[in-house]
Short mmCIF file of C-alpha atoms in Angstrom, two decimals:
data_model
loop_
_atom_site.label_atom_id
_atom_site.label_comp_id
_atom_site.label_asym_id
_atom_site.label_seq_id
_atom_site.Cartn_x
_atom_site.Cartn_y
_atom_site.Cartn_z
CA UNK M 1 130.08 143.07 115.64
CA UNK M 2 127.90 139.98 114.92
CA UNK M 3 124.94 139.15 117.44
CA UNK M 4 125.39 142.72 118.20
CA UNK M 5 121.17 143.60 119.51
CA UNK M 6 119.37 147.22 118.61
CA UNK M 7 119.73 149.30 121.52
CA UNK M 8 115.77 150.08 120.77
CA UNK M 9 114.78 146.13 121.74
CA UNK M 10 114.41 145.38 125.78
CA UNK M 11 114.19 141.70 127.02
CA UNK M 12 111.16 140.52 128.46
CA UNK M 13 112.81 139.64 131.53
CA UNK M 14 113.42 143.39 131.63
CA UNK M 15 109.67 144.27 131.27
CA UNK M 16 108.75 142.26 133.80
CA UNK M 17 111.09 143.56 136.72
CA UNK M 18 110.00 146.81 135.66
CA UNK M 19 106.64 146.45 135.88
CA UNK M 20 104.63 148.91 138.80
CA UNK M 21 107.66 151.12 138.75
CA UNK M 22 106.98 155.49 138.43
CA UNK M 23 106.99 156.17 135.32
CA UNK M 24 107.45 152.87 133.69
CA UNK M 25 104.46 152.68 130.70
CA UNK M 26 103.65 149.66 128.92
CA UNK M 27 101.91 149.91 125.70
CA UNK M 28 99.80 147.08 123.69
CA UNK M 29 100.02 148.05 119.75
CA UNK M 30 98.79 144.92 118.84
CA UNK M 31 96.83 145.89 115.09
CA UNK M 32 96.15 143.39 112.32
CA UNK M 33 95.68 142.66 108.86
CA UNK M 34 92.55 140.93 108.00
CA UNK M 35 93.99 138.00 106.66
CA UNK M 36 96.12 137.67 109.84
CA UNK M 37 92.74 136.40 111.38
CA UNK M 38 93.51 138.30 114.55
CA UNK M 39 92.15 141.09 116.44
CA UNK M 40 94.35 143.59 118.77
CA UNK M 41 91.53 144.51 120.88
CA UNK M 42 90.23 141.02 121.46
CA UNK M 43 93.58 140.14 122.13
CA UNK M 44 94.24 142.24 124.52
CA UNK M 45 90.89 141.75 126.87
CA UNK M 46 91.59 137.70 126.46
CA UNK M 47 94.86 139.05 128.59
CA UNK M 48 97.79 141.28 128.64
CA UNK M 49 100.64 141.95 129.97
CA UNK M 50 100.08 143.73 133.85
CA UNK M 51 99.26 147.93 133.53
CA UNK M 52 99.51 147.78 129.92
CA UNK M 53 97.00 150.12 127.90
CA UNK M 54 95.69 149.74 124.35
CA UNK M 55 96.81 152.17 121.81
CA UNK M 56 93.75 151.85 119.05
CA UNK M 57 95.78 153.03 115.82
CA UNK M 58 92.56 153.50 114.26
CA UNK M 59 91.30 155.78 116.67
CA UNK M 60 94.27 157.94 117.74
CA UNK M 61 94.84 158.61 114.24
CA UNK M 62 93.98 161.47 111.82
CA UNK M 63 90.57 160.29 110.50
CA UNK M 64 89.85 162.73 107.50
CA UNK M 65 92.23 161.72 105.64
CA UNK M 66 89.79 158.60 104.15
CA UNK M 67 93.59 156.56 104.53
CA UNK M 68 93.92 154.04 107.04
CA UNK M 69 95.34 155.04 110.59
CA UNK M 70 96.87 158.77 109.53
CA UNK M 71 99.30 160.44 112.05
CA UNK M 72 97.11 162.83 113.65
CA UNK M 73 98.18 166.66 115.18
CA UNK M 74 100.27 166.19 117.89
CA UNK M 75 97.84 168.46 119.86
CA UNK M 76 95.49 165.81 119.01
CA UNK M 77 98.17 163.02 119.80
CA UNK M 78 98.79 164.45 123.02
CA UNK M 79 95.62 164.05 124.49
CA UNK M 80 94.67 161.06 123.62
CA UNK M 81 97.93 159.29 124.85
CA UNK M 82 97.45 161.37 128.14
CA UNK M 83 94.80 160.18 128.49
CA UNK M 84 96.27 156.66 128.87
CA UNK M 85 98.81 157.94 131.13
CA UNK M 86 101.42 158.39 129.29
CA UNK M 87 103.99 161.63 129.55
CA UNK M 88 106.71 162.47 127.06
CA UNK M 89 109.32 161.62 129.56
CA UNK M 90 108.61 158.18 131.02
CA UNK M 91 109.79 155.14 129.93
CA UNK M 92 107.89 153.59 127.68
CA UNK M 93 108.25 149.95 126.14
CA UNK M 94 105.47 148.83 123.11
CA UNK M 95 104.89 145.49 122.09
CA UNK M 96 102.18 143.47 119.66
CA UNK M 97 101.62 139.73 119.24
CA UNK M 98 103.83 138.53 116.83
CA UNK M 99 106.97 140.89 117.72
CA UNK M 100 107.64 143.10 115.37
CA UNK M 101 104.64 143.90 113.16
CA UNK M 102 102.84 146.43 114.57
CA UNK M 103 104.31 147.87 117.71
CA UNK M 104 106.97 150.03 115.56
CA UNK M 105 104.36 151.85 114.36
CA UNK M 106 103.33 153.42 117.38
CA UNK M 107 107.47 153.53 118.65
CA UNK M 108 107.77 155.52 115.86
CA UNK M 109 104.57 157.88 116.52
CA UNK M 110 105.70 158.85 120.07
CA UNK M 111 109.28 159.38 119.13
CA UNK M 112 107.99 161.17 116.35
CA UNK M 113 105.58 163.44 118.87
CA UNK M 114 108.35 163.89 121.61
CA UNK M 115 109.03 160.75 123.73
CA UNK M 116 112.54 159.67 123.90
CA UNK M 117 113.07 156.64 126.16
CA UNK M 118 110.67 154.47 123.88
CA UNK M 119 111.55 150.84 123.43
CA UNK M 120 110.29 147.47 121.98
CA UNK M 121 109.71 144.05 123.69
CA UNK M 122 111.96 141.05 122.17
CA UNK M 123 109.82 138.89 121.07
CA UNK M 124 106.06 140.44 121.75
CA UNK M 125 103.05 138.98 123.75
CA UNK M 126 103.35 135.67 122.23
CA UNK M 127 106.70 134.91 122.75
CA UNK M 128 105.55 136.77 126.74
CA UNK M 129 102.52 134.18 126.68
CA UNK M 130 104.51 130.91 125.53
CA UNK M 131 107.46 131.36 128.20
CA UNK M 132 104.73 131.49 131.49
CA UNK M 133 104.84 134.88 132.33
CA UNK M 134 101.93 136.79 134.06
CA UNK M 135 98.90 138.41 132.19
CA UNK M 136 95.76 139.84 133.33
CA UNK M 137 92.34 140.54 131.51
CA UNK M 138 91.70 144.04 134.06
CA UNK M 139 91.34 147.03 132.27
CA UNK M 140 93.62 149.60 133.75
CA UNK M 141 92.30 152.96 134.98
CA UNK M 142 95.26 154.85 134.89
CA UNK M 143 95.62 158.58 135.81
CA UNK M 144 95.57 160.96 133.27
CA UNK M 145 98.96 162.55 132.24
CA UNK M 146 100.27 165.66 130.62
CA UNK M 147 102.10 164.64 127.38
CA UNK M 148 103.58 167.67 126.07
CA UNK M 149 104.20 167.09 122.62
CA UNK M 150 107.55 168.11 120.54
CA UNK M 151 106.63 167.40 117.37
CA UNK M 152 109.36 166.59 114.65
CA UNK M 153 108.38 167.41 110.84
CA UNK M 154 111.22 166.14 109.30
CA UNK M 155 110.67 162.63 109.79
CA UNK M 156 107.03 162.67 108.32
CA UNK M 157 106.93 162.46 104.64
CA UNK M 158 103.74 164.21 102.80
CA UNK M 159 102.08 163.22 99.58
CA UNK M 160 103.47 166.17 97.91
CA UNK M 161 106.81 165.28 99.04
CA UNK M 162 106.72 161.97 98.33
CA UNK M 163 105.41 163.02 94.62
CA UNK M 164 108.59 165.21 94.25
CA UNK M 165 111.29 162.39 95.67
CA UNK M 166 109.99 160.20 93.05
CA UNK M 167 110.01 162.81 90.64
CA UNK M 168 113.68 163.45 91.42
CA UNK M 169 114.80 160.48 91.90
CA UNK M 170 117.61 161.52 94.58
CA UNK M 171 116.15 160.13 97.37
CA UNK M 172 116.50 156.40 98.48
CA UNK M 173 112.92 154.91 99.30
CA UNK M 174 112.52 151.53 100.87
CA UNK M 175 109.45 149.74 100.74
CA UNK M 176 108.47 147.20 103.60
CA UNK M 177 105.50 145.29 101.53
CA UNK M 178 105.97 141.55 100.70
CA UNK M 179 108.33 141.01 97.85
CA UNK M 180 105.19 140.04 95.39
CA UNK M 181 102.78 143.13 96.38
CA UNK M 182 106.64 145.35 95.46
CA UNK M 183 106.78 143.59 92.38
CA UNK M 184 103.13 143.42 91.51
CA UNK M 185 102.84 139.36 90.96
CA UNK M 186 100.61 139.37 93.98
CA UNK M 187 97.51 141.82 93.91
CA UNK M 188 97.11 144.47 97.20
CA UNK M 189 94.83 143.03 100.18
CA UNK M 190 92.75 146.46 99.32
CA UNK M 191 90.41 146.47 96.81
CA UNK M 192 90.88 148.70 93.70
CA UNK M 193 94.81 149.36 94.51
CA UNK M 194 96.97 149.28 92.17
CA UNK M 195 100.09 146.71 92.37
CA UNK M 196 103.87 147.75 92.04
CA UNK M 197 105.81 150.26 93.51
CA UNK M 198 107.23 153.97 93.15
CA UNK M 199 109.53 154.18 90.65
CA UNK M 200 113.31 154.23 92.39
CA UNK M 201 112.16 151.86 95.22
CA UNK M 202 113.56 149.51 96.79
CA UNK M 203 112.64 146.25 98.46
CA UNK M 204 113.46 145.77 102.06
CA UNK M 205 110.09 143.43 103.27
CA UNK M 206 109.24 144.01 107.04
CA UNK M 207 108.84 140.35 107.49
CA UNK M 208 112.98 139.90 106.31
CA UNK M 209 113.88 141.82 109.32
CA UNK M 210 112.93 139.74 112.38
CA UNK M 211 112.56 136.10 112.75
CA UNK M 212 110.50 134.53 115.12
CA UNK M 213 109.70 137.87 116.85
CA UNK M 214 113.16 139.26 117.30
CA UNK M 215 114.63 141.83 115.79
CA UNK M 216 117.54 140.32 113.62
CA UNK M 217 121.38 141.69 115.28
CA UNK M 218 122.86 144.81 113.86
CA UNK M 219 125.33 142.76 111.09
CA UNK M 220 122.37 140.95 109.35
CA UNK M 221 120.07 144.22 109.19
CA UNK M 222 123.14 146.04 107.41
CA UNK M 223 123.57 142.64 105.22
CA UNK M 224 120.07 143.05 104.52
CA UNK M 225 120.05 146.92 103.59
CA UNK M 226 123.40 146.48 101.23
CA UNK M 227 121.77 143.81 99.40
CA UNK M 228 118.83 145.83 98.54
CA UNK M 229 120.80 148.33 97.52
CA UNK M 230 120.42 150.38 100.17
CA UNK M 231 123.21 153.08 101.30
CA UNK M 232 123.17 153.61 104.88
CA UNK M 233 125.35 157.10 104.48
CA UNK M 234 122.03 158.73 102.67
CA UNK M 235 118.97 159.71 103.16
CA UNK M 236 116.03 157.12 103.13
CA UNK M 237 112.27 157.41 103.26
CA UNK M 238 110.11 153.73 104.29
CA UNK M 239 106.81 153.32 102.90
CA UNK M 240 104.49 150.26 103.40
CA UNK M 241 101.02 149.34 102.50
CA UNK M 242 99.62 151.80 105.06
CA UNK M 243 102.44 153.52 107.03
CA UNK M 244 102.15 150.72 109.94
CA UNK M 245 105.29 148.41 108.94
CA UNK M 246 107.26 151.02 107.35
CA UNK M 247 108.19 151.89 111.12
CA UNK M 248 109.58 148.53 111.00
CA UNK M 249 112.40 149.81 108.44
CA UNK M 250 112.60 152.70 110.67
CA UNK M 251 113.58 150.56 113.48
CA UNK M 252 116.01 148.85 111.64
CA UNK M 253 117.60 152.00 109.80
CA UNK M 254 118.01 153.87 113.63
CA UNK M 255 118.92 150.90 115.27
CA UNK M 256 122.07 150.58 112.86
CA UNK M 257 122.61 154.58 113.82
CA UNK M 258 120.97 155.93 110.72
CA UNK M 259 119.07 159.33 111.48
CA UNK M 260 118.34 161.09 108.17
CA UNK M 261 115.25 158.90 107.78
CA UNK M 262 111.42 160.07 107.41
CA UNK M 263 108.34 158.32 106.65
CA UNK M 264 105.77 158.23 104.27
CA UNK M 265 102.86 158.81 105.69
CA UNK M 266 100.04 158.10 103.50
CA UNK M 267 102.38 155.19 102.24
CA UNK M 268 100.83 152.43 99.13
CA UNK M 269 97.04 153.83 100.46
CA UNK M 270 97.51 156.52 99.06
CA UNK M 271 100.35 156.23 96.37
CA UNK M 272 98.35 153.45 94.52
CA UNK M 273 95.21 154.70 95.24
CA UNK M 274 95.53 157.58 93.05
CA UNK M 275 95.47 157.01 89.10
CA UNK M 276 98.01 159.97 88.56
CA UNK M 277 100.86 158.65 90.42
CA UNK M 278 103.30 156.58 88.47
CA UNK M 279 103.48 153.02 89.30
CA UNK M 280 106.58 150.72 88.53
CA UNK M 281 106.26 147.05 88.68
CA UNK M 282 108.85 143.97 88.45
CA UNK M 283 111.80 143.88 90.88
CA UNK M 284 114.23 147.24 91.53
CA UNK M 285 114.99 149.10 89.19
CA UNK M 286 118.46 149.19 88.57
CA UNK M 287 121.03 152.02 87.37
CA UNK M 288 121.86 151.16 83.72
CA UNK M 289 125.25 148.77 83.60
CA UNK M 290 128.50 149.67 82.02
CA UNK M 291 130.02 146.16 81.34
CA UNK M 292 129.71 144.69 78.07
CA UNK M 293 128.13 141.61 77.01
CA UNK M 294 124.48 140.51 77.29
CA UNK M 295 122.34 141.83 80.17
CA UNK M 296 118.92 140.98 81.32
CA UNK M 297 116.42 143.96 81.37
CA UNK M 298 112.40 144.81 82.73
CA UNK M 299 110.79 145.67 79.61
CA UNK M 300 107.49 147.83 79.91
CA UNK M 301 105.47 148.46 77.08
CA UNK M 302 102.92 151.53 77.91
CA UNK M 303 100.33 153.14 75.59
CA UNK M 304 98.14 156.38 75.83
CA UNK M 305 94.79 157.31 74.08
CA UNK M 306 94.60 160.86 74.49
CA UNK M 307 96.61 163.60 73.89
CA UNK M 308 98.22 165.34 77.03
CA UNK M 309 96.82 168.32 78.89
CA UNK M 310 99.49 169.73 80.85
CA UNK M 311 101.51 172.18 79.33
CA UNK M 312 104.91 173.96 80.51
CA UNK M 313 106.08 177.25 79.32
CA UNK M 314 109.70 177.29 77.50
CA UNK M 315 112.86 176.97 80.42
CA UNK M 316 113.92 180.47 80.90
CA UNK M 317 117.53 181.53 80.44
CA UNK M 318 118.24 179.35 77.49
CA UNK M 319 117.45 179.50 73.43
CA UNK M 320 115.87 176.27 72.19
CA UNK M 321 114.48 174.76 69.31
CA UNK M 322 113.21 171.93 67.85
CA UNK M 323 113.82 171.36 63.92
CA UNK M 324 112.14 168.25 61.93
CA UNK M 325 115.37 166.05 60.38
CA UNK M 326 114.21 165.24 57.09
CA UNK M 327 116.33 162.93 55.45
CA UNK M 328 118.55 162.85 58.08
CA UNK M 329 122.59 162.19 57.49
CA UNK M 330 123.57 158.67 58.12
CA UNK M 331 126.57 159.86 60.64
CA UNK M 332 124.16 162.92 62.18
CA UNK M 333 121.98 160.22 63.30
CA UNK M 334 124.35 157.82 64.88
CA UNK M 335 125.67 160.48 66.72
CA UNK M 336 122.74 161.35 68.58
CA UNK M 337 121.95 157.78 68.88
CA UNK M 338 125.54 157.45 70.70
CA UNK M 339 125.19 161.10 72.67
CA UNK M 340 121.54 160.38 73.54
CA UNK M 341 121.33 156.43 74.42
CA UNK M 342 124.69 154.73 74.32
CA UNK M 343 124.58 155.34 78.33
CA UNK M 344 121.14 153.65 78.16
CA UNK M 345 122.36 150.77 75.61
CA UNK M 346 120.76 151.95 72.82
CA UNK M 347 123.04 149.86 70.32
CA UNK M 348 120.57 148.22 67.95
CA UNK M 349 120.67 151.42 65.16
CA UNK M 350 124.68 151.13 65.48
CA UNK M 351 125.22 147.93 64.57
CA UNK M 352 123.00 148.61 61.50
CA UNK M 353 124.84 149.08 57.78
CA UNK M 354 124.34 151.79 56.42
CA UNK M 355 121.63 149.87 53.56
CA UNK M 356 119.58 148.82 56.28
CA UNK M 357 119.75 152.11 58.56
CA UNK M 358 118.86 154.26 55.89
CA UNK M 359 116.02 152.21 54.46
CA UNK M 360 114.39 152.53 58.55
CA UNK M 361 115.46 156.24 59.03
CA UNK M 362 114.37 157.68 55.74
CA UNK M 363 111.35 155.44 55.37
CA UNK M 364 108.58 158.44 54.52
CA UNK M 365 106.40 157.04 58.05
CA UNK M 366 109.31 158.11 59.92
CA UNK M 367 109.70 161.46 61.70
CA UNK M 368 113.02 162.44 63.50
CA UNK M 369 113.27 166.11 65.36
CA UNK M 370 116.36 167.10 66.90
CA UNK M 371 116.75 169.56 69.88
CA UNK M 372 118.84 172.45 69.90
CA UNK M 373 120.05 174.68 73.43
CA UNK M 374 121.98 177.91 72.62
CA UNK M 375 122.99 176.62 69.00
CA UNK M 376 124.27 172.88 69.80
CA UNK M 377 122.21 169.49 69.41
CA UNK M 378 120.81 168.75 72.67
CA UNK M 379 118.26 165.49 72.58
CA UNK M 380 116.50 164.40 69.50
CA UNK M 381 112.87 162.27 69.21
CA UNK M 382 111.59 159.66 66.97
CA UNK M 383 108.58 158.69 65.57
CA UNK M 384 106.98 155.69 63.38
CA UNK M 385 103.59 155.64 62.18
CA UNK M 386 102.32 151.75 62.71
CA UNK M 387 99.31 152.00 60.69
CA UNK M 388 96.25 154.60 60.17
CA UNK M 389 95.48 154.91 64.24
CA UNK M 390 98.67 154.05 65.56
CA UNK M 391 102.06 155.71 66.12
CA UNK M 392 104.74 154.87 67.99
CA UNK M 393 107.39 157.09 69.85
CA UNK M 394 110.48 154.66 69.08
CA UNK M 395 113.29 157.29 70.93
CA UNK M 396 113.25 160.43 73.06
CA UNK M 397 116.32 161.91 75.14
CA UNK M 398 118.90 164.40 76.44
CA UNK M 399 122.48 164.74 75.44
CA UNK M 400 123.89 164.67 78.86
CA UNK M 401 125.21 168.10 78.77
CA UNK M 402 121.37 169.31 78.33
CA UNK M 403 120.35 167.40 81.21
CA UNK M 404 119.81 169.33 84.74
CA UNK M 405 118.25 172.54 82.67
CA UNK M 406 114.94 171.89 83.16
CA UNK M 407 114.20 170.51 79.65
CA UNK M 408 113.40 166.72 80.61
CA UNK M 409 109.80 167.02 80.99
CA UNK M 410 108.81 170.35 78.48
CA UNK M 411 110.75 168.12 75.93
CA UNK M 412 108.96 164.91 76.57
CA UNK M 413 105.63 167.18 75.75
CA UNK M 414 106.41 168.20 72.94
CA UNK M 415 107.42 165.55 71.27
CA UNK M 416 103.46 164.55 72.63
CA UNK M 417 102.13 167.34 70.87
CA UNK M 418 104.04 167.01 67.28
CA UNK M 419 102.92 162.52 67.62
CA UNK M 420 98.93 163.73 68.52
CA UNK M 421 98.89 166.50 65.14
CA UNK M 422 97.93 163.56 63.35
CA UNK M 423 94.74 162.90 65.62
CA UNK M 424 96.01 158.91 66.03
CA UNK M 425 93.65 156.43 68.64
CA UNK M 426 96.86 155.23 70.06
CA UNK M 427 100.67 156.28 70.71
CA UNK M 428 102.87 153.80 72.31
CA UNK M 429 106.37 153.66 74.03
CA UNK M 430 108.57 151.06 75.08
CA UNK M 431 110.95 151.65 77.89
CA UNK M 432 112.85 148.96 79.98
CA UNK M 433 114.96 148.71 83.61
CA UNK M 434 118.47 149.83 81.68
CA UNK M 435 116.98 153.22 80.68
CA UNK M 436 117.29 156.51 82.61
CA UNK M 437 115.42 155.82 86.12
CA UNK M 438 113.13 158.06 85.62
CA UNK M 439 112.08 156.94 82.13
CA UNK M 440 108.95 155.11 82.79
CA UNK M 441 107.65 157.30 85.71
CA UNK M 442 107.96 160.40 83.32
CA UNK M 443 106.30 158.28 80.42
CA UNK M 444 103.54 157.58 82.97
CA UNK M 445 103.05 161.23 84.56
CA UNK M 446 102.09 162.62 81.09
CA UNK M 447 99.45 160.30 80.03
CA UNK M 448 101.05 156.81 79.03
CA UNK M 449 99.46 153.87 80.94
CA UNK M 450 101.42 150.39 81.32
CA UNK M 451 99.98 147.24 78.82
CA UNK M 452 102.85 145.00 78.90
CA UNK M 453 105.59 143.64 80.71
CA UNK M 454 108.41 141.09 79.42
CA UNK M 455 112.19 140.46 79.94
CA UNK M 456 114.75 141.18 77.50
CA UNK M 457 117.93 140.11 76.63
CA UNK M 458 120.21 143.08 75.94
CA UNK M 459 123.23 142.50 73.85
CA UNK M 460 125.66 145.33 74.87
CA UNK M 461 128.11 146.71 72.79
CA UNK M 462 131.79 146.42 73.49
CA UNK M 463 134.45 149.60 73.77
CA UNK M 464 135.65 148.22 70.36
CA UNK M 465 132.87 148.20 68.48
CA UNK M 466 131.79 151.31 69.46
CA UNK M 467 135.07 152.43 68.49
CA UNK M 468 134.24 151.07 64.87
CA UNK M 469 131.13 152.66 65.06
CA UNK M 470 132.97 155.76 65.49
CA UNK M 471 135.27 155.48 62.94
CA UNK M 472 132.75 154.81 59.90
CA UNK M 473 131.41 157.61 60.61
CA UNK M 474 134.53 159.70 60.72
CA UNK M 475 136.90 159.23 57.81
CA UNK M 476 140.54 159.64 59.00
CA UNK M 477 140.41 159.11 62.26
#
C-alpha cells in the first residue's frame, strides 16, 4: 500500500532509545566520493552518534584485488568486525551522512557474512545532527566479540560470472551509477575508465531511490523498478561504480521482498577497466519492437583493425557449411533477409525493386555466404568492399530455428576470417538498439571497437507490405 516503509529502515527515535542496550551495535559507514568533499573518518571524530564504531571500507576489504574496497574472506571479515564488537547475532543498525549512500554497503556485507537483524537509520547522521540529538567525539573501546561468519556465495557476483550474464543475456542487471556515467554523456570520476554500461543493463540510479535521506515507501521503489524495466519476479544482479551503491539497489530490491538478487562485486572498476569487456553506451537497450510505423533507434557504428585471434572449433552434433552465393537469386535473398532480420527490422533490401536490388547484390564488390545446419539455410553474411583498405560487414545472422545451437559466435568468426583474406586496414559494422541484444556486445568481444554513435529513424514495415513482399516473390500465392 502507498507510504508503506522497508522493514530494513529504523527511525532515529528508535536508535536512540536503544542506545547502551546488550547487544544493540551501532555502526558509522560513512565513505565518500571525492567530489562529495567529505571525509567518513573526519566525520566521525568531529562527532557521532553515542557507542558507534567506524567501519573503514577501505580497510576491512580485500586489498589485492587493485579494485576499490573488495569484499574480503569472511574469515578475514570476521575478525576485523569482532574486533569492533560486533557478533553475528546482535542487532545491528548502520548509518552514513547523507542517508542512504554508503551505509548499504556495509548492510549488505554483514548480511552477506551472516548477520541477520541488520538495519538502516532513516535519514543518517545528518538528518540525526539537524533534529538535536546527542553525539560524542569519544572513541569507543569496545570488547572484542566472536563473529562467526556464515558466508552466502550466491549473492556475490564474480568477474567471470558477470562476463557470462552479459554474454547470455538472461539475467536482469541494474546499474546504480548516475544516469549520464550509464549512458556515457558524462565521463567516470576514475581516470582511464571507460564510460557506458554492460550490454543488457539497466538504469536504476542510487540517488532515484531516496530523497532527502529516506528511503522512498515500498509503491514508489516498485514504480521506479517497472519503469526501468525491471521485473521483480526474476533474477537481478546491481552493479555500481565500485560495488558501494549497488547495495543501495539491494536494499530496495529486498525491501520490496525480492531475494534472488546478487551483487557484482568488482562492479564498473573492474568492468570498464578492462579493454576486453564489451561496453554499451546511450540509454537501455531495448528488445526490438513489433508495431509498425517509424521507431527511433541507438545506432553504433564500430570498426576493427586487425584480424581476430580467437578461434572455436565446429559445434559438435550438427553438419554445417558455409557456401559463397554468387549471383545470388533475387527471391533466395529476400528470404533470408526476411528469416534472418525481419525480427530485427531489417526492411530496407525489401522495399527495393528488383532493378535496384540486383544492381547492389550482384555488384562484383559484393560477397554474400549463406549458412547451412543439417542441409537447410540457417544464417547468411554480407560483405561490401568500400575501397582498396576498407570493407564493410553490411549483414550477419541466424534463422531463428539455428539459434540456441551454439553457432552465434563460431559464425560471427568466420565470417571475420573470409572479410580479413583480403588483408584490408579496416572492417566496419553498424549495429543499432532494435537488433538482437546481444549484437553489439558480440561485435565488440571479437575485436570491433565503437567510433560512432547517432540516432536513427527506423521506418518499419507493415503486415501488408510484408505480405507483398511475400507474394513477388512467390508466384501464385
Amino acid at each position: 500500500m502507498s507510504g508503506e516503509k522497508s522493514r530494513f529502515v529504523v527511525s532515529a527515535d528508535w536508535v536512540e532509545k536503544q542506545l547502551g542496550a546488550p547487544e544493540f551495535r551501532i555502526v558509522d559507514a560513512s565513505w565518500y566520493l571525492p567530489a562529495q568533499n567529505r571525509n567518513g573518518a573526519l566525520d566521525y571524530a568531529a562527532g557521532h552518534i553515542p557507542g558507534a564504531v567506524f567501519f573503514d571500507q577501505d580497510v576491512i576489504a580485500d586489498t589485492t584485488t587493485g579494485l576499490p574496497h573488495s569484499l574480503p574472506s569472511p574469515d578475514f571479515f570476521a575478525a576485523e568486525i569482532g574486533k569492533l564488537g560486533i557478533s553475528a547475532t546482535d542487532t545491528i543498525v548502520v548509518y552514513d551522512g547523507p542517508g542512504f549512500f554508503s551505509a548499504p554497503r556495509v548492510w549488505w556485507m554483514l548480511r552477506v557474512m551472516g548477520a541477520r537483524n541488520v538495519y538502516l537509520l532513516d535519514g543518517g547522521l545528518d538528518a540525526w545532527k539537524a533534529e538535536g540529538r546527542p553525539l560524542e567525539t569519544d572513541l569507543p573501546e569496545p570488547a572484542p566479540a566472536v563473529f562467526t561468519p556464515r558466508f552466502d556465495r550466491r549473492r556475490v557476483t564474480s568477474f567471470g560470472e558477470m562476463t557470462q550474464i552479459v554474454d547470455a543475456g538472461d539475467q536482469q542487471i541494474a546499474d546504480a551509477r548516475p544516469e549520464g556515467r550509464f549512458t556515457g554523456e558524462v565521463p567516470e570520476p576514475r581516470e582511464g575508465m571507460r564510460s557506458g554500461h554492460m550490454p543488457g543493463a539497466r538504469s536504476v540510479p542510487a540517488v532515484s531511490l531516496s530523497e532527502d535521506g529516506h528511503l522512498k515507501d515500498l509503491a514508489e521503489l516498485r514504480s521506479i523498478f517497472t519503469k526501468a524495466g525491471i521485473d521483480l519476479t526474476k533474477p537481478v544482479v546491481t552493479s555500481c561504480g565500485s560495488g558501494v551503491t549497488a547495495a543501495v539497489i539491494t536494499l530496495a530490491l529486498e525491501s520490496l521482498g525480492h531475494t534472488d538478487n546478487s551483487l557484482y562485486d568488482g562492479s564498473w572498476s573492474e568492468w570498464g577497466g578492462k579493454k576486453e569487456t564489451p561496453v554499451a553506451t546511450g540509454p537501455a537497450e531495448t528488445l526490438a519492437q513489433t508495431t509498425s510505423g517509424p521507431l527511433t533507434a541507438k545506432v553504433t557504428r564500430l570498426e576493427m583493425t586487425a584480424p581476430p585471434k580467437a578461434s572455436l572449433p565446429v559445434p559438435v552434433n550438427i553438419q554445417t557449411a558455409i557456401m559463397r552465393a554468387v549471383d545470388i537469386p533475387l527471391p533466395f535473398y529476400r528470404y533470408l533477409q526476411r528469416q534472418v532480420g525481419a525480427r530485427w527490422h531489417w526492411f530496407e533490401r525489401l522495399r527495393m525493386t528488383d532493378d535496384d536490388l540486383k544492381a547492389v547484390i550482384h555488384d562484383p564488390k559484393v560477397s554474400i555466404s549463406v549458412l547451412y545446419v543439417n542441409g537447410a539455410p540457417a544464417g547468411f553474411y554480407e560483405f561490401a568492399k568500400q575501397d582498396d583498405e576498407s570493407v564493410e560487414l553490411s549483414y550477419f545472422g541466424l534463422m531463428e530455428h539455428a539459434l540456441g545451437l551454439g553457432l552465434g559466435k563460431w559464425f560471427l568468426l568466420q565470417a571475420l576470417y573470409a572479410a580479413w583474406q583480403d588483408n584490408p586496414t579496416k572492417l566496419t559494422v553498424t549495429t543499432n538498439s532494435l537488433d538482437h541484444p546481444r549484437a553489439l556486445q558480440l561485435y565488440q568481444r571479437y575485436g570491433f571497437s565503437p567510433v560512432e554513435t547517432y540516432d536513427a529513424i527506423i521506418d518499419s514495415m507493415t503486415d501488408a507490405e510484408l505480405l507483398t513482399a511475400i507474394r513477388r516473390d512467390t508466384p501464385g500465392l
